[in-house]
Tab-separated table of C-alpha atoms in Angstrom:
chain	number	residue	atom	x	y	z
A	1	UNK	CA	-23.411	168.154	-19.982
A	2	UNK	CA	-21.585	164.833	-20.410
A	3	UNK	CA	-18.995	164.802	-23.200
A	4	UNK	CA	-19.735	162.363	-26.015
A	5	UNK	CA	-16.715	160.280	-26.995
A	6	UNK	CA	-16.105	159.038	-30.542
A	7	UNK	CA	-14.025	156.247	-29.011
A	8	UNK	CA	-17.250	154.961	-27.424
A	9	UNK	CA	-19.442	155.440	-30.475
A	10	UNK	CA	-20.916	158.734	-29.305
A	11	UNK	CA	-21.615	157.568	-25.757
A	12	UNK	CA	-20.356	159.602	-22.843
A	13	UNK	CA	-18.066	157.881	-20.381
A	14	UNK	CA	-20.930	157.882	-17.870
A	15	UNK	CA	-23.287	156.226	-20.351
A	16	UNK	CA	-20.724	153.591	-21.274
A	17	UNK	CA	-19.975	152.766	-17.637
A	18	UNK	CA	-23.682	152.546	-16.775
A	19	UNK	CA	-24.749	150.450	-19.765
A	20	UNK	CA	-21.749	148.386	-20.840
A	21	UNK	CA	-18.861	148.248	-18.365
A	22	UNK	CA	-18.828	144.695	-16.960
A	23	UNK	CA	-22.326	144.222	-18.408
A	24	UNK	CA	-22.707	144.273	-22.193
A	25	UNK	CA	-20.376	144.154	-25.226
A	26	UNK	CA	-20.104	147.248	-27.396
A	27	UNK	CA	-19.045	147.481	-31.050
A	28	UNK	CA	-17.770	150.858	-32.250
A	29	UNK	CA	-17.056	151.410	-35.932
A	30	UNK	CA	-14.163	153.781	-36.585
A	31	UNK	CA	-13.392	154.165	-32.886
A	32	UNK	CA	-9.689	154.842	-33.542
A	33	UNK	CA	-9.518	156.141	-37.115
A	34	UNK	CA	-6.072	157.703	-36.628
A	35	UNK	CA	-4.415	154.556	-35.291
A	36	UNK	CA	-2.002	154.141	-38.190
A	37	UNK	CA	0.420	151.233	-37.851
A	38	UNK	CA	2.590	151.655	-34.742
A	39	UNK	CA	4.228	148.291	-35.434
A	40	UNK	CA	4.553	145.997	-38.445
A	41	UNK	CA	4.277	142.190	-38.317
A	42	UNK	CA	8.035	141.955	-38.917
A	43	UNK	CA	8.778	144.310	-36.033
A	44	UNK	CA	6.414	142.379	-33.773
A	45	UNK	CA	8.198	139.125	-34.613
A	46	UNK	CA	11.515	140.845	-33.895
A	47	UNK	CA	10.316	141.867	-30.442
A	48	UNK	CA	9.175	138.304	-29.775
A	49	UNK	CA	12.781	137.185	-30.314
A	50	UNK	CA	14.111	139.429	-27.542
A	51	UNK	CA	14.859	138.355	-23.976
A	52	UNK	CA	12.538	139.909	-21.416
A	53	UNK	CA	9.633	140.278	-23.853
A	54	UNK	CA	6.612	138.128	-22.997
A	55	UNK	CA	5.366	136.426	-26.157
A	56	UNK	CA	3.396	133.365	-27.227
A	57	UNK	CA	2.892	131.467	-30.471
A	58	UNK	CA	-0.329	129.471	-30.878
A	59	UNK	CA	-0.683	127.051	-33.783
A	60	UNK	CA	-4.139	125.612	-34.290
A	61	UNK	CA	-2.735	123.457	-37.090
A	62	UNK	CA	0.766	122.600	-38.230
A	63	UNK	CA	2.315	122.185	-34.783
A	64	UNK	CA	3.371	119.051	-32.966
A	65	UNK	CA	-0.142	118.873	-31.507
A	66	UNK	CA	-3.430	120.667	-32.246
A	67	UNK	CA	-3.448	124.064	-30.526
A	68	UNK	CA	0.268	123.942	-29.839
A	69	UNK	CA	1.371	126.697	-27.427
A	70	UNK	CA	4.959	127.931	-27.303
A	71	UNK	CA	6.481	130.760	-25.272
A	72	UNK	CA	9.195	133.124	-26.442
A	73	UNK	CA	11.823	134.311	-26.882
A	74	UNK	CA	11.816	132.835	-30.373
A	75	UNK	CA	14.401	132.465	-33.127
A	76	UNK	CA	13.984	133.845	-36.634
A	77	UNK	CA	13.743	130.268	-37.899
A	78	UNK	CA	10.625	129.743	-35.780
A	79	UNK	CA	8.791	132.194	-38.041
A	80	UNK	CA	10.296	131.293	-41.400
A	81	UNK	CA	9.144	127.673	-40.993
A	82	UNK	CA	5.511	128.510	-40.109
A	83	UNK	CA	2.662	127.542	-42.405
A	84	UNK	CA	0.786	130.246	-44.298
A	85	UNK	CA	-2.346	129.980	-42.138
A	86	UNK	CA	-3.800	128.952	-38.748
A	87	UNK	CA	-1.321	130.505	-36.300
A	88	UNK	CA	-1.164	133.558	-34.028
A	89	UNK	CA	1.721	135.475	-32.445
A	90	UNK	CA	0.887	137.428	-29.282
A	91	UNK	CA	3.168	139.910	-27.500
A	92	UNK	CA	2.265	141.321	-24.075
A	93	UNK	CA	3.088	144.707	-22.538
A	94	UNK	CA	3.556	146.476	-25.837
A	95	UNK	CA	3.070	149.752	-23.970
A	96	UNK	CA	6.577	149.187	-22.563
A	97	UNK	CA	8.171	148.766	-25.965
A	98	UNK	CA	6.369	151.130	-28.346
A	99	UNK	CA	5.524	154.699	-27.201
A	100	UNK	CA	2.399	154.872	-29.399
A	101	UNK	CA	0.869	152.017	-27.442
A	102	UNK	CA	1.718	153.715	-24.140
A	103	UNK	CA	-0.141	156.828	-25.302
A	104	UNK	CA	-3.028	154.729	-26.657
A	105	UNK	CA	-3.907	153.933	-23.043
A	106	UNK	CA	-4.655	157.595	-22.388
A	107	UNK	CA	-7.710	157.384	-24.654
A	108	UNK	CA	-9.217	155.266	-21.867
A	109	UNK	CA	-8.621	157.828	-19.113
A	110	UNK	CA	-12.272	157.539	-18.033
A	111	UNK	CA	-11.098	154.372	-16.269
A	112	UNK	CA	-8.620	154.480	-13.365
A	113	UNK	CA	-4.929	153.670	-13.809
A	114	UNK	CA	-4.985	150.950	-11.189
A	115	UNK	CA	-7.437	148.941	-13.297
A	116	UNK	CA	-5.269	149.088	-16.411
A	117	UNK	CA	-3.267	145.953	-17.179
A	118	UNK	CA	-1.378	146.286	-20.460
A	119	UNK	CA	-1.582	146.551	-24.234
A	120	UNK	CA	-1.201	143.248	-26.065
A	121	UNK	CA	-0.669	143.054	-29.823
A	122	UNK	CA	-1.284	139.945	-31.908
A	123	UNK	CA	-0.556	139.106	-35.522
A	124	UNK	CA	-2.252	136.305	-37.431
A	125	UNK	CA	-2.408	135.289	-41.092
A	126	UNK	CA	-5.654	134.004	-42.600
A	127	UNK	CA	-7.574	131.655	-40.245
A	128	UNK	CA	-5.297	132.541	-37.348
A	129	UNK	CA	-7.129	132.311	-34.012
A	130	UNK	CA	-6.593	131.465	-30.347
A	131	UNK	CA	-9.919	129.628	-30.269
A	132	UNK	CA	-13.244	130.390	-28.563
A	133	UNK	CA	-12.574	131.316	-24.950
A	134	UNK	CA	-13.583	133.684	-22.146
A	135	UNK	CA	-11.378	136.021	-20.113
A	136	UNK	CA	-11.636	137.205	-16.520
A	137	UNK	CA	-10.914	140.817	-17.396
A	138	UNK	CA	-12.372	143.663	-19.442
A	139	UNK	CA	-10.816	144.150	-22.861
A	140	UNK	CA	-11.054	146.653	-25.710
A	141	UNK	CA	-10.143	144.917	-28.986
A	142	UNK	CA	-8.944	147.415	-31.589
A	143	UNK	CA	-8.435	146.310	-35.168
A	144	UNK	CA	-5.131	147.282	-36.798
A	145	UNK	CA	-4.309	146.125	-40.314
A	146	UNK	CA	-6.521	143.515	-41.986
A	147	UNK	CA	-9.908	142.210	-40.940
A	148	UNK	CA	-11.017	139.814	-38.234
A	149	UNK	CA	-14.352	138.104	-37.665
A	150	UNK	CA	-15.473	138.174	-34.041
A	151	UNK	CA	-18.193	135.902	-32.702
A	152	UNK	CA	-19.483	136.052	-29.133
A	153	UNK	CA	-21.678	134.212	-26.689
A	154	UNK	CA	-22.487	135.988	-23.427
A	155	UNK	CA	-22.269	132.773	-21.436
A	156	UNK	CA	-18.883	131.709	-20.089
A	157	UNK	CA	-17.904	128.099	-20.863
A	158	UNK	CA	-18.232	125.370	-18.250
A	159	UNK	CA	-15.253	123.145	-17.493
A	160	UNK	CA	-16.852	120.183	-19.267
A	161	UNK	CA	-17.187	122.289	-22.440
A	162	UNK	CA	-13.433	122.835	-22.792
A	163	UNK	CA	-11.120	120.745	-24.961
A	164	UNK	CA	-9.380	118.459	-22.438
A	165	UNK	CA	-5.623	118.193	-22.132
A	166	UNK	CA	-4.763	121.635	-23.537
A	167	UNK	CA	-2.692	124.419	-21.926
A	168	UNK	CA	-5.376	126.789	-23.278
A	169	UNK	CA	-8.995	127.050	-22.132
A	170	UNK	CA	-10.656	126.567	-25.535
A	171	UNK	CA	-14.266	125.503	-26.049
A	172	UNK	CA	-14.778	122.249	-27.937
A	173	UNK	CA	-18.047	123.407	-29.519
A	174	UNK	CA	-18.940	127.074	-29.772
A	175	UNK	CA	-22.333	128.464	-30.756
A	176	UNK	CA	-22.211	132.228	-31.423
A	177	UNK	CA	-25.029	134.604	-30.554
A	178	UNK	CA	-23.628	137.534	-32.552
A	179	UNK	CA	-20.817	138.166	-34.991
A	180	UNK	CA	-19.117	141.127	-36.651
A	181	UNK	CA	-16.233	141.702	-39.045
A	182	UNK	CA	-13.896	144.369	-37.694
A	183	UNK	CA	-11.925	146.566	-40.070
A	184	UNK	CA	-8.993	148.894	-39.289
A	185	UNK	CA	-9.936	151.385	-36.558
A	186	UNK	CA	-12.984	149.430	-35.354
A	187	UNK	CA	-13.200	148.434	-31.684
A	188	UNK	CA	-15.067	145.763	-29.739
A	189	UNK	CA	-15.427	146.008	-25.961
A	190	UNK	CA	-15.975	142.740	-24.087
A	191	UNK	CA	-16.755	142.438	-20.371
A	192	UNK	CA	-15.417	139.504	-18.309
A	193	UNK	CA	-16.972	136.104	-18.922
A	194	UNK	CA	-18.142	136.723	-22.493
A	195	UNK	CA	-16.971	133.871	-24.706
A	196	UNK	CA	-15.412	135.222	-27.890
A	197	UNK	CA	-13.858	133.766	-31.011
A	198	UNK	CA	-11.768	135.912	-33.330
A	199	UNK	CA	-10.568	134.577	-36.681
A	200	UNK	CA	-8.314	136.513	-39.055
A	201	UNK	CA	-9.706	136.836	-42.573
A	202	UNK	CA	-6.292	137.911	-43.907
A	203	UNK	CA	-2.992	139.152	-42.461
A	204	UNK	CA	-4.311	140.815	-39.358
A	205	UNK	CA	-3.122	142.837	-36.346
A	206	UNK	CA	-5.317	143.163	-33.254
A	207	UNK	CA	-4.557	145.437	-30.303
A	208	UNK	CA	-5.991	144.447	-26.920
A	209	UNK	CA	-6.197	147.058	-24.167
A	210	UNK	CA	-6.871	145.005	-21.054
A	211	UNK	CA	-8.184	146.075	-17.656
A	212	UNK	CA	-7.456	143.841	-14.707
A	213	UNK	CA	-9.122	143.275	-11.377
A	214	UNK	CA	-7.290	141.503	-8.550
A	215	UNK	CA	-9.035	138.529	-7.013
A	216	UNK	CA	-10.425	138.919	-3.511
A	217	UNK	CA	-8.152	136.128	-2.273
A	218	UNK	CA	-5.091	137.876	-3.748
A	219	UNK	CA	-6.007	141.146	-2.056
A	220	UNK	CA	-6.755	139.594	1.322
A	221	UNK	CA	-3.623	137.441	1.160
A	222	UNK	CA	-1.479	140.480	0.383
A	223	UNK	CA	-3.064	142.594	3.112
A	224	UNK	CA	-2.620	140.027	5.845
A	225	UNK	CA	0.829	139.015	4.591
A	226	UNK	CA	1.971	142.625	5.055
A	227	UNK	CA	0.398	142.747	8.509
A	228	UNK	CA	1.975	139.446	9.564
A	229	UNK	CA	5.389	140.566	8.321
A	230	UNK	CA	5.238	143.414	10.856
A	231	UNK	CA	4.563	141.091	13.824
A	232	UNK	CA	7.077	139.426	16.107
A	233	UNK	CA	7.260	135.789	14.926
A	234	UNK	CA	7.859	134.442	18.454
A	235	UNK	CA	4.912	136.215	20.069
A	236	UNK	CA	2.417	133.680	21.414
A	237	UNK	CA	-1.142	133.857	22.646
A	238	UNK	CA	-1.251	134.255	26.409
A	239	UNK	CA	-4.092	133.867	28.927
A	240	UNK	CA	-2.859	134.546	32.468
A	241	UNK	CA	-5.484	134.549	35.214
A	242	UNK	CA	-7.898	132.349	33.303
A	243	UNK	CA	-10.518	130.438	35.326
A	244	UNK	CA	-10.471	126.683	35.711
A	245	UNK	CA	-12.101	124.841	32.817
A	246	UNK	CA	-15.584	123.572	33.558
A	247	UNK	CA	-15.254	121.081	30.725
A	248	UNK	CA	-11.957	120.523	28.852
A	249	UNK	CA	-13.804	120.361	25.537
A	250	UNK	CA	-15.413	123.810	25.879
A	251	UNK	CA	-14.014	126.980	24.301
A	252	UNK	CA	-15.067	129.216	27.157
A	253	UNK	CA	-16.440	132.758	26.880
A	254	UNK	CA	-13.264	134.418	28.202
A	255	UNK	CA	-11.166	132.727	25.497
A	256	UNK	CA	-13.667	133.606	22.800
A	257	UNK	CA	-13.765	137.254	23.873
A	258	UNK	CA	-9.954	137.382	23.916
A	259	UNK	CA	-9.703	135.977	20.369
A	260	UNK	CA	-12.424	138.354	19.153
A	261	UNK	CA	-10.472	141.274	20.587
A	262	UNK	CA	-7.278	140.140	18.824
A	263	UNK	CA	-9.060	139.965	15.473
A	264	UNK	CA	-10.831	143.295	15.992
A	265	UNK	CA	-7.512	144.935	16.845
A	266	UNK	CA	-6.225	144.315	13.304
A	267	UNK	CA	-5.406	147.527	11.393
A	268	UNK	CA	-8.731	147.774	9.599
A	269	UNK	CA	-9.332	151.507	9.892
A	270	UNK	CA	-10.007	153.364	6.647
A	271	UNK	CA	-6.671	155.171	6.455
A	272	UNK	CA	-4.632	152.004	6.973
A	273	UNK	CA	-6.600	150.152	4.304
A	274	UNK	CA	-6.371	153.045	1.830
A	275	UNK	CA	-2.609	153.334	2.243
A	276	UNK	CA	-2.105	149.582	1.926
A	277	UNK	CA	-4.219	149.472	-1.246
A	278	UNK	CA	-2.269	152.326	-2.835
A	279	UNK	CA	0.989	150.445	-2.308
A	280	UNK	CA	-0.453	147.085	-3.295
A	281	UNK	CA	-2.204	148.086	-6.505
A	282	UNK	CA	0.766	150.043	-7.899
A	283	UNK	CA	3.583	147.687	-6.930
A	284	UNK	CA	5.882	146.297	-9.598
A	285	UNK	CA	4.887	142.656	-10.292
A	286	UNK	CA	7.228	139.928	-9.003
A	287	UNK	CA	10.011	139.180	-11.459
A	288	UNK	CA	9.872	142.693	-12.962
A	289	UNK	CA	12.288	145.517	-12.248
A	290	UNK	CA	12.216	149.252	-12.867
A	291	UNK	CA	14.926	150.134	-15.425
A	292	UNK	CA	16.841	152.649	-13.317
A	293	UNK	CA	19.241	155.098	-14.998
A	294	UNK	CA	22.920	154.211	-15.276
A	295	UNK	CA	23.783	156.950	-12.802
A	296	UNK	CA	21.795	159.061	-10.380
A	297	UNK	CA	21.408	162.773	-10.997
A	298	UNK	CA	20.992	165.868	-8.856
A	299	UNK	CA	18.076	168.282	-9.149
A	300	UNK	CA	20.175	170.618	-11.279
A	301	UNK	CA	21.390	167.854	-13.593
A	302	UNK	CA	17.837	166.670	-14.155
A	303	UNK	CA	16.741	170.191	-15.091
A	304	UNK	CA	19.635	170.452	-17.554
A	305	UNK	CA	18.693	167.154	-19.181
A	306	UNK	CA	15.057	168.211	-19.395
A	307	UNK	CA	16.009	171.477	-21.088
A	308	UNK	CA	18.066	169.563	-23.637
A	309	UNK	CA	15.527	166.807	-24.342
A	310	UNK	CA	12.357	168.874	-24.157
A	311	UNK	CA	10.197	166.108	-22.709
A	312	UNK	CA	9.798	163.607	-19.889
A	313	UNK	CA	7.967	160.260	-19.928
A	314	UNK	CA	6.452	158.168	-17.186
A	315	UNK	CA	7.831	154.644	-17.057
A	316	UNK	CA	5.504	151.889	-18.228
A	317	UNK	CA	7.210	149.510	-15.814
A	318	UNK	CA	5.286	150.929	-12.854
A	319	UNK	CA	1.818	152.274	-12.088
A	320	UNK	CA	0.863	155.659	-10.696
A	321	UNK	CA	-2.111	156.434	-8.448
A	322	UNK	CA	-2.941	158.814	-5.621
A	323	UNK	CA	-5.287	159.309	-2.692
A	324	UNK	CA	-6.298	162.930	-1.992
A	325	UNK	CA	-6.248	164.111	1.596
A	326	UNK	CA	-6.657	167.233	3.714
A	327	UNK	CA	-3.287	167.247	5.450
A	328	UNK	CA	-1.339	165.486	2.722
A	329	UNK	CA	-2.004	163.844	-0.632
A	330	UNK	CA	-0.539	160.371	-0.982
A	331	UNK	CA	1.097	159.590	-4.330
A	332	UNK	CA	1.811	155.940	-5.080
A	333	UNK	CA	4.400	154.925	-7.666
A	334	UNK	CA	5.600	151.364	-8.140
A	335	UNK	CA	4.420	150.332	-4.691
A	336	UNK	CA	6.099	153.274	-2.940
A	337	UNK	CA	4.221	155.964	-1.023
A	338	UNK	CA	5.083	159.649	-1.428
A	339	UNK	CA	3.270	161.953	1.058
A	340	UNK	CA	2.827	165.354	-0.579
A	341	UNK	CA	2.297	168.507	1.468
A	342	UNK	CA	-0.621	170.762	0.430
A	343	UNK	CA	1.652	173.043	-1.612
A	344	UNK	CA	2.855	170.005	-3.589
A	345	UNK	CA	-0.499	168.188	-3.849
A	346	UNK	CA	-0.878	169.339	-7.479
A	347	UNK	CA	1.897	166.917	-8.450
A	348	UNK	CA	-0.234	163.835	-7.780
A	349	UNK	CA	-3.012	164.370	-10.376
A	350	UNK	CA	-0.442	165.805	-12.798
A	351	UNK	CA	1.942	162.837	-12.704
A	352	UNK	CA	-0.769	160.180	-12.400
A	353	UNK	CA	-2.894	161.732	-15.129
A	354	UNK	CA	-0.703	161.442	-18.225
A	355	UNK	CA	2.337	159.618	-19.566
A	356	UNK	CA	4.241	162.179	-21.617
A	357	UNK	CA	5.150	165.687	-20.467
A	358	UNK	CA	6.603	168.387	-22.673
A	359	UNK	CA	8.994	170.873	-21.176
A	360	UNK	CA	6.444	173.631	-21.690
A	361	UNK	CA	3.862	171.691	-19.668
A	362	UNK	CA	6.383	171.389	-16.845
A	363	UNK	CA	7.667	174.991	-16.870
A	364	UNK	CA	5.325	176.209	-14.143
A	365	UNK	CA	5.500	173.105	-11.887
A	366	UNK	CA	9.304	173.202	-12.093
A	367	UNK	CA	9.238	176.526	-10.279
A	368	UNK	CA	8.358	174.497	-7.181
A	369	UNK	CA	11.521	173.127	-5.525
A	370	UNK	CA	9.587	170.266	-3.933
A	371	UNK	CA	8.325	169.194	-7.343
A	372	UNK	CA	11.858	169.177	-8.744
A	373	UNK	CA	13.055	167.065	-5.803
A	374	UNK	CA	10.170	164.653	-6.361
A	375	UNK	CA	10.924	164.344	-10.087
A	376	UNK	CA	14.599	163.730	-9.336
A	377	UNK	CA	13.742	160.962	-6.887
A	378	UNK	CA	11.370	159.349	-9.386
A	379	UNK	CA	13.998	159.657	-12.124
A	380	UNK	CA	16.696	158.015	-10.023
A	381	UNK	CA	14.287	155.198	-9.146
A	382	UNK	CA	13.456	154.627	-12.822
A	383	UNK	CA	9.822	155.744	-12.509
A	384	UNK	CA	10.251	158.547	-15.061
A	385	UNK	CA	12.753	158.796	-17.892
A	386	UNK	CA	14.012	161.096	-20.629
A	387	UNK	CA	13.484	159.318	-23.979
A	388	UNK	CA	16.695	160.250	-25.792
A	389	UNK	CA	18.635	158.559	-23.006
A	390	UNK	CA	17.007	155.184	-23.684
């Protein structure tokens, strides 16, 4: 029997995926009643002032232009001079900065890790909004403190319906089909292409858990770029023994068959594609780096540190995924492939399945020397960390 999830309003994961995922919005009252307040508006503003934290400030009114967009890092003065209304601060990748937001992602474990993008947190005073717009990804909007009115229209805006000359894709005139007021703990799921307009009714925090999907052109470009990088750059097409041309304008059958054979010889077998996708979908984005430890450790030193700390965390700076196999299971972490022998295959679903591990949870796996070696390698790469060392 399918398990009913309070997060999904009493729907099972299977029911949600069949009825709503990439199809229909879903409002769930009290979806996350135990959310608390992992971050205050003041703490969020402090993060937005730090180097390496991706943040934006959108001012519908009171800026140099309507819908002024500025990118962080900001100074404290940027916030003390803001008006009392009509602005929004947004900070991306909060799962990297606040452990509660990293763990929040585990409530959505009915969706695969490779689809997960990040957790964004926004703060807005009364009338704060980023305008009516549509996104190209799935998002779960969870209400923190305060209330926000959400209005939606299932139709994505056309280009001629957007306000011209803005760095934001905001509709000039928006006609809602439905609207709700979300209170703390409520959640609204929106599939891609649904135009939505959220307006704060008072000081308001909204948490967005986003799920990405790479474009087909990005995937194909990455696949063939990797293939081309493995080829000799000075290797040319050759056609010795070709017959004389009957007409110089004709691409003759022999040439066509030769080109077809070259294309068909590309590494398009299932195993090659699976292994490429595992590396591609978990790789660290350009411009980002794994925060490696100050010094590498041995297996024994890692075990000592684990005993002292009592827990181990997966890094939010990289993604984990795996592909099960008969001869070996392939674990992918931050774009790297780790082939695991059958006796170590258990490590893949364990490490890819959760973000925080207590020492007690690891007691039995740590009896396996291969598992300890794997953890040490991941630790030295920065893919796992011990929190009291941060």
